[in-house]
Amino acid sequence: MVRKAASVTTVGALLFAAGLLIHAQRLPTLVVPEHYTLHLTPNLTTETFQGEVSIAVRVVQPTDRITLNAAEITFVDTTIESGGRVQRATVSIDGGQETATLSVPEAVTAGPATIKIRYTGVLNRQLRGFYLSSANDRKYAVTQMEPTDARRAFPCFDEPALKATFDITATIDAHDTAISNGRLVSDTPELSGTHTLKFSTSPKMSTYLVALAVGDWVCVSGGADGVPIRICGTPDRKDQLGFALQAAEFTMRYFNRYFSIKYPFQKLDILGVPDFSAGAMENAGAIFFRERLLLVDEATASNANREQVANVINHEMAHQWFGDLVTMQWWDDIWLNEGFATWMERKPVQEWHPDWNPQLDEVRDTQSAMNTDAMDSTRPIRTPVESPDEINQIFDAIAYQKTGAVVRMVEAYVGPENYRTAINAYLKKFAYGNATGEGYWTTIAQATGKPVDGILASFITQKSMPLVTVKRSCVGDTTKLALSQKPISSAVPASTTWQIPVCFKRQRNGKVEPDACAVLSKAEDTVTLDGCSPWVFANASSAGYYRTAYDTAALEALGGALKTGALTPVEQASLIEDVWALVRINEQNLAQFFDLTAQIAKAQLTPAITNATTRVNYVSDHLIDAAQRPAFERWVRDAFGPVAAKLGPLPQPQESDERKQIRAAVLYTLGYAGRDDDVLKEARRRVDMMLGNAGRIDPSLEAGYLQLAAINGDAALYDKYTEQLKRANQSRQYQFRGALTYFSDPVLQTRTMEYALSPDIKSQDLPYVLAGLILRPWSAHNAWEFVKTNWSAIENRLGVFQGLPSVVESTTSFCDTASRDDVRRFFDQHHIRAIDRQIRQSIEAIDRCIDTRTQQQKNLSVYLR
Ligand SMILES: [Zn+2]
């Protein structure tokens, strides 16, 4: 799955303390499912569905009761057949456990048996199970099963290890079509204006990968390596599906080459759904998407937009191997799915569009994971989970980005080809079955011939991450490095160590040399390198999952290396982020971060500047008080003004994406944090021209200009934005909707809040509007009051999987004790178990901010004097 938010969700402490409850929500192991025959008949008018499921099972030992999963389903008729005898079963429902127990008068014998159930259900509006979506004045019926909602669509053994084959059939309105996991094998007209579509038998797969979507879908068709590929959506979206098809075809060929096993399903359909809770979902052979992450309007899309679409397609396609073919045994190993899909998603882009700089995005992902992991409320990659509430909460930055980063570190350490061979050995070993973390790292260690099992186990089972301190000295013609490690989070015992592959870049005989690597497994160690190097960078290629601390002299020496271009953009980016991370834990002076930022901005046009601008915007929002603001704004203009001048105000023909991205970030920060009058005026002028149909804004600058113009925007501008919400194509609607949250005029803020709860906005988009308002310092308090007042309405519309956590996460924008106490009090009174980790994490983030602000206040005043 792809989480919908770009922002990072963090997580709480260990989920489970009480060992007694372990396995409380697992099914008994007496019965093993082998094949499902599932027939669904949705009625879009009554918003209900009828279902018939026949489950061929193997009974392990005689029993007179069989328990399976079911939720919000009404059983009509249930029988169990075994040994040639059919018995009617009585059904007892346990709503809390989401199970149904089928009891028969006489024990079912060991061996094959068949459970047949006729039932009815409701097409819900919570975007889970078999649910209702709507667009263009009509309704659609769509499934989203992961993690534990297949049981809402059909009674089943809803655990990932209980894989089976599926025959799926749907009876639907004669004018509609359906998309499912298998190929369409027959289409039979029925009486009463319906037809029945039957799909081919699936390979063995988990219940959470079952898919069905019913509606007037239209598709564009292609294929690669003999696999038919279709990209589908509602009829009005047909002209925006072409880019996704190109991307999917490229990636199909890439993955077929990369993996030893050819694409394991018979065809691939990718469908954009009008209402979708996650970002996208890897149903076997039938990937479903949030439209925003799939559609590309070739005329107006920015390349960042295209890259995002390609990344998500690649992520979901990687899951067809990592997740669908080889599935984790239980949800505690969800990282085996999500971490690998996150790691793989940039590989095809690296070959298809190296100009999009995917390595830099990987480093950004790593940074976001490390920032989460530095918090006391972080969790280990592998965390015990049992109940759906707990399972829902581990689809987070730790499962995705941290695992992706750890895998990347190991890949860099053993070499990409060696690692690819090992990955293929792992896939072959567990194909159509299930794997555990141990199964993975044992296989990888054997196949690579390197002791990576120890490295992986230390990063996967221990929470948080190491801070590696490097002290350099020259002894004769050698460089001596004294290395030490300690946990970055104070919530982890100080004696904790990791097995860390540390790779160095340094200068020898006037030449820059990378690739000297050592595994640091003790708390302290020394490494000797040939030649005396004036500087050492201790995270070559930024492949490591650790923070690095240098002393002031070493940092100055690295500043010198920066000027000579000795560090690559990804290395510059991680250097900036390391210094920032140390500022956040008060082990570094904010002045040092400012100096490094100014040095990098001055030295060259590097994409690492965009890492610095993000942090500078944070400083502007949270750390600067009123007295410091004029001097701070001046510093921003001095640091970034020359970069903007070098780039020029508009992209030149044939300009690289990298240059466009740097310009967009620098102009935004000049306007947002530096309140640069020229930039703000230019943004407004360009926006007025565009809205008056007198010219367009380059796609790379449009979102930023719309936001900057809104800050001081009046009601007339606001009206024009809302007008565009009705007319613009979908991706631009998101830009206008996002920009609505930037208006500082309180009257206009109120209008945005009212809009957020109106029927004009889909539930899937609502959290971003509220979160956007809370994230802006000038609207945070009003918006938070509004959220509190309207909490029950918000709670009714948003699910606990992604919607509510996004709203809760936005409270991390507060940076004062009164707000923190208020947030805490509110969620004490409105406790929701399914999002409690997000709540704890938000409170900690506010505390961190208060702490940084207090600690760095003096440094700031001295620096900005
Ligand atoms: Zn995923």
PDB file of C-alpha atoms in Angstrom, residues 161 166 188 264 340 364 379 495 563 571 675 717 773 845:
ATOM      1  CA  ALA A 161      -0.562 -16.702   6.028  1.00  0.00           C
ATOM      2  CA  PHE A 166      -9.940 -17.521  -5.653  1.00  0.00           C
ATOM      3  CA  THR A 188     -23.359 -13.638 -19.326  1.00  0.00           C
ATOM      4  CA  PRO A 264       3.330 -13.785 -11.434  1.00  0.00           C
ATOM      5  CA  PHE A 340      11.000  -3.476  -0.023  1.00  0.00           C
ATOM      6  CA  ARG A 364      14.946  12.512   1.619  1.00  0.00           C
ATOM      7  CA  ARG A 379       9.214   1.713  17.567  1.00  0.00           C
ATOM      8  CA  SER A 495      24.551   0.670  26.077  1.00  0.00           C
ATOM      9  CA  LYS A 563      33.639  24.382  -2.092  1.00  0.00           C
ATOM     10  CA  GLU A 571      26.154  13.768   0.435  1.00  0.00           C
ATOM     11  CA  ARG A 675       9.060  37.886   3.217  1.00  0.00           C
ATOM     12  CA  LEU A 717      -8.362  36.445  -4.819  1.00  0.00           C
ATOM     13  CA  LEU A 773      -4.816  25.331   8.309  1.00  0.00           C
ATOM     14  CA  ALA A 845       6.937  16.545  18.705  1.00  0.00           C
TER      15      ALA A 845
END
